[in-house]
XYZ file of C-alpha atoms in Angstrom:
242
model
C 112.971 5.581 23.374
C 110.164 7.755 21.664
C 110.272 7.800 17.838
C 110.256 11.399 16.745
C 109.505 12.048 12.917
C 110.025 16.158 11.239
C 107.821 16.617 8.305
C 109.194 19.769 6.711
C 108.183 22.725 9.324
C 105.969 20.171 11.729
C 107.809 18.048 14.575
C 105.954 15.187 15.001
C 106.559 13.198 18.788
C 104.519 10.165 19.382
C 101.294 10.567 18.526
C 101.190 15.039 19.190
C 101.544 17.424 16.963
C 103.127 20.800 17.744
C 103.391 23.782 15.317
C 106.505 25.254 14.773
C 106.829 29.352 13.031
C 106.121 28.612 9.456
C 108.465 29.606 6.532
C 106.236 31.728 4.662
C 107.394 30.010 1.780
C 106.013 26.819 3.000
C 103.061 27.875 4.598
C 100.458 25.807 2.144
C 101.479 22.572 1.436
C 99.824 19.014 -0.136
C 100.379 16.762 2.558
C 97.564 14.456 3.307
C 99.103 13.845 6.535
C 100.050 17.141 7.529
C 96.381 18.561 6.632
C 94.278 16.040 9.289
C 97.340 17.127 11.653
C 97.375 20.838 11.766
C 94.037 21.655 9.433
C 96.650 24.540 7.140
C 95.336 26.571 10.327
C 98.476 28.803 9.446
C 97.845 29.212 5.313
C 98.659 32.298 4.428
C 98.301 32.721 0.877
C 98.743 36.255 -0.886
C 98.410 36.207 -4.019
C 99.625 39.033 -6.508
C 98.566 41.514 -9.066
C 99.570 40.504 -12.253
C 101.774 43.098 -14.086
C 100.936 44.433 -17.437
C 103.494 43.977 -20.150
C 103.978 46.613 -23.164
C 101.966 45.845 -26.120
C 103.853 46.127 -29.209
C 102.375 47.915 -31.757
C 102.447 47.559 -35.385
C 102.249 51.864 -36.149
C 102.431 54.734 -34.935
C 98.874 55.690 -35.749
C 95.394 55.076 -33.775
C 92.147 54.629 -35.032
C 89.632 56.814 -33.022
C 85.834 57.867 -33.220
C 85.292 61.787 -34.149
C 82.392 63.229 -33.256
C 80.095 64.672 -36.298
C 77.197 65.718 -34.256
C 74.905 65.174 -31.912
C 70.907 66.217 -31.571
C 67.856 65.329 -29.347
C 64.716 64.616 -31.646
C 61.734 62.889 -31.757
C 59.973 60.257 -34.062
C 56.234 59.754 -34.518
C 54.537 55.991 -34.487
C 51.537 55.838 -35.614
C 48.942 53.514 -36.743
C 44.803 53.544 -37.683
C 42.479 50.783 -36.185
C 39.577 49.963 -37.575
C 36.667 49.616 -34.055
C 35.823 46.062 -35.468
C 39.126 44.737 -34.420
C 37.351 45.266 -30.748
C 34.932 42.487 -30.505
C 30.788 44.293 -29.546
C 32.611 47.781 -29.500
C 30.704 50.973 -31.165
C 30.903 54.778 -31.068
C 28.409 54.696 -28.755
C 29.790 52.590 -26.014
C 33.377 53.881 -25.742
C 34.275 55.280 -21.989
C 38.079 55.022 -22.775
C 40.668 53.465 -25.080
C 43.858 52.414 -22.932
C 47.485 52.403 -25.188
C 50.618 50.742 -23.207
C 53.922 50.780 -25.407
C 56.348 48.143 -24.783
C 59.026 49.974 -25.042
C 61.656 46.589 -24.301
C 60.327 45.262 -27.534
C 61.092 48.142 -29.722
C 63.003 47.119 -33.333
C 64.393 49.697 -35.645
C 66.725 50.074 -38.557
C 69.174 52.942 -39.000
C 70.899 54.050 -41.724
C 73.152 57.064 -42.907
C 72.445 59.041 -45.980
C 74.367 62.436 -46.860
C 73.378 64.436 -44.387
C 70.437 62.606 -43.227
C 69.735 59.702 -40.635
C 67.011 57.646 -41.300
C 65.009 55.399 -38.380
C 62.203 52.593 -39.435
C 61.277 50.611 -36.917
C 57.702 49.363 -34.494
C 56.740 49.729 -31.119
C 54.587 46.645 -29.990
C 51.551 47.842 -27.786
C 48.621 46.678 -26.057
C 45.314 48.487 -26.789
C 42.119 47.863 -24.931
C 38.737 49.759 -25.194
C 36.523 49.998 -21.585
C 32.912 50.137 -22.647
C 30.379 51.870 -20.668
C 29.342 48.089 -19.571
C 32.267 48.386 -17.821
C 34.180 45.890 -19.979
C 37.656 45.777 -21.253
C 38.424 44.579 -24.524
C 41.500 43.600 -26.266
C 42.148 43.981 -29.825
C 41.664 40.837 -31.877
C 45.331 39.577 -32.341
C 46.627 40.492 -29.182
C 49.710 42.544 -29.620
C 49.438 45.742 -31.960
C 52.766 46.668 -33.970
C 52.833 50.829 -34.562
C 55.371 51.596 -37.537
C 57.192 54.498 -36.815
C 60.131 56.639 -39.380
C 61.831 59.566 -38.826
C 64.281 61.343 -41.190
C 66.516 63.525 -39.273
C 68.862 66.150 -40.676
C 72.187 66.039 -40.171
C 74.421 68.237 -41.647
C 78.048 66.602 -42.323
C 76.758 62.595 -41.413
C 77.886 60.715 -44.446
C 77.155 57.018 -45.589
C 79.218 54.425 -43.064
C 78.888 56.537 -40.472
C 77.900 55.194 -36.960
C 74.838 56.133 -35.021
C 74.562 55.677 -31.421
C 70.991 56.152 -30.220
C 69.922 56.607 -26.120
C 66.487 54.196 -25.026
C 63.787 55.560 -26.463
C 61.661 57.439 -24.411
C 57.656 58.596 -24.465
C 56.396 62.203 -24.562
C 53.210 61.649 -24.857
C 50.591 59.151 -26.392
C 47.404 60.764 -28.489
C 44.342 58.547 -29.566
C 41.593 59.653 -31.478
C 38.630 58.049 -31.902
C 35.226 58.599 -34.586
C 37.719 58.382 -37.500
C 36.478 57.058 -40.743
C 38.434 53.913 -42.234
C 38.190 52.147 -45.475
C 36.804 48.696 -44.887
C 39.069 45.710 -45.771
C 36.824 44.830 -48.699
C 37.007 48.406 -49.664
C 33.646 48.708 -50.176
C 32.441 51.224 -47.271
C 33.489 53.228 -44.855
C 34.098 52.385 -41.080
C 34.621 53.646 -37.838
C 38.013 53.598 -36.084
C 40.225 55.398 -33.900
C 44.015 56.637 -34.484
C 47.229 56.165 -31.967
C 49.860 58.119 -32.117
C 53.063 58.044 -30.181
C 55.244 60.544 -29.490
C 58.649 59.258 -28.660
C 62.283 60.966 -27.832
C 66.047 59.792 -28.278
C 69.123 61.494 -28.834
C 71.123 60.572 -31.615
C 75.352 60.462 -31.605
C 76.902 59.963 -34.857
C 80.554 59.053 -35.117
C 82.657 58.355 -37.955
C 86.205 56.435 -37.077
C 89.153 58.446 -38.333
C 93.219 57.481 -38.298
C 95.409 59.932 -35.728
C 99.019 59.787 -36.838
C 101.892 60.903 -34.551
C 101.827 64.372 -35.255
C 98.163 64.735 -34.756
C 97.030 64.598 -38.159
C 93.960 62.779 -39.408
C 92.949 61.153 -41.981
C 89.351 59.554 -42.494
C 89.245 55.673 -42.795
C 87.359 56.096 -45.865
C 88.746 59.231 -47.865
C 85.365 58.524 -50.349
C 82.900 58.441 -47.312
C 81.015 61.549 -48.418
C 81.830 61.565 -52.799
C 78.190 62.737 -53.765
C 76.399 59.894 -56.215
C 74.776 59.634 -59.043
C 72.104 57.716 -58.433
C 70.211 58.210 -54.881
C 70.736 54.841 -52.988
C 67.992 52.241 -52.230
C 67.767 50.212 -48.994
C 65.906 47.119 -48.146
C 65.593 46.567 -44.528
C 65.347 43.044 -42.974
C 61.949 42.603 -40.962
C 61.403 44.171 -37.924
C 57.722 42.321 -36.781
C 54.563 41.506 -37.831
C 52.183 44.694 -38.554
């Protein structure tokens, strides 16, 4: 007399195993037993999109970003180097002076007057003289931070306001070298060159306003753009070592 044992959708006989049509509602079990058996050759798990569910709001009213303006411009960084910052390097044996912004490494600040944005911020560089040895040398220091500030008109940007910005980008990158510096002991004059960079970004300002039912809107701050008494002052936090 064979012993013959059903385990939910598997018929066991003896020591075989035989698969029998699966209810899909069975299909993936926990069985130990069943799993050396049959291997779950016949899973078939589907698995579903989860349904979104109404969010309950508190108003009728949104808060959304309206668009004051935006402009392309460009902002100037700029910085004078005195030649003995260049280790056995003279007017006379200068065959190029080699400027590469990292542009990764920028930091700025931003802020919103009445109808003004101002930037102040550096762009680390590396700066390296080839002599007519054919030698390159670095600037004593290593890395040079440029300061750079621009103060860009904009008519109807108002304190709070925010300022979106796209990666800044170079237009060009002017040295000038034969300059004459003040010496740090201000005693004489020196020799020197001058970088300048000439970088590009487009800047979005946005001021978030509240959109009623109707389609009226009201700003967030109704004082945003009250003219002052006293022009503001700003400290900014540091933005590198110069």
């Amino acid at each position: 007399m064979s012993s013959k044992k059903r385990f939910g959708s598997v018929v066991m006989t003896g020591n075989q195993c035989k698969k029998q049509n699966l209810n899909k509602k069975h299909d993936c079990y926990k069985n130990d037993f069943k799993q050396d058996c049959c291997k779950q050759a016949s899973c078939n798990c589907n698995f579903k999109k989860q349904e979104l569910k109404a969010t309950k709001l508190d108003s009728d009213c949104f808060l959304v970003n309206s668009l004051v303006g935006t402009k392309t411009v460009q902002k100037v960084a700029e910085t004078s180097l005195p030649l003995t910052l260049f280790e056995g390097v003279s007017t006379t044996n200068i065959l190029s002076i080699n400027v590469v912004p990292n542009l990764n490494a920028i930091t700025q600040n931003v802020t919103v007057i009445k109808d003004k944005v101002v930037n102040i911020g550096i762009v680390p560089a590396d700066i390296s003289i080839t002599t007519t040895d054919g030698d390159v040398v670095g600037i004593i220091g290593g890395v040079v931070n440029i300061p750079f500030q621009a103060h860009t008109d904009f008519p109807g940007a108002c304190p709070e306001d925010m300022v979106q910005e796209t990666p800044l980008e170079i237009e060009g990158i002017f040295i000038q070298e034969g300059i004459s510096l003040v010496a740090s002991t201000g005693e004489a004059l020196v020799a020197g060159i001058l970088v300048k960079i000439i970088l590009r970004t487009t800047i979005t300002v946005t001021r978030p306003v509240i959109k009623d039912a109707e389609g009226n809107f009201c700003d967030v701050n109704q004082n945003r753009c009250k003219a002052i008494g006293t022009p503001p002052s700003f400290t900014f936090p540091p933005s590198g070592n110069g």
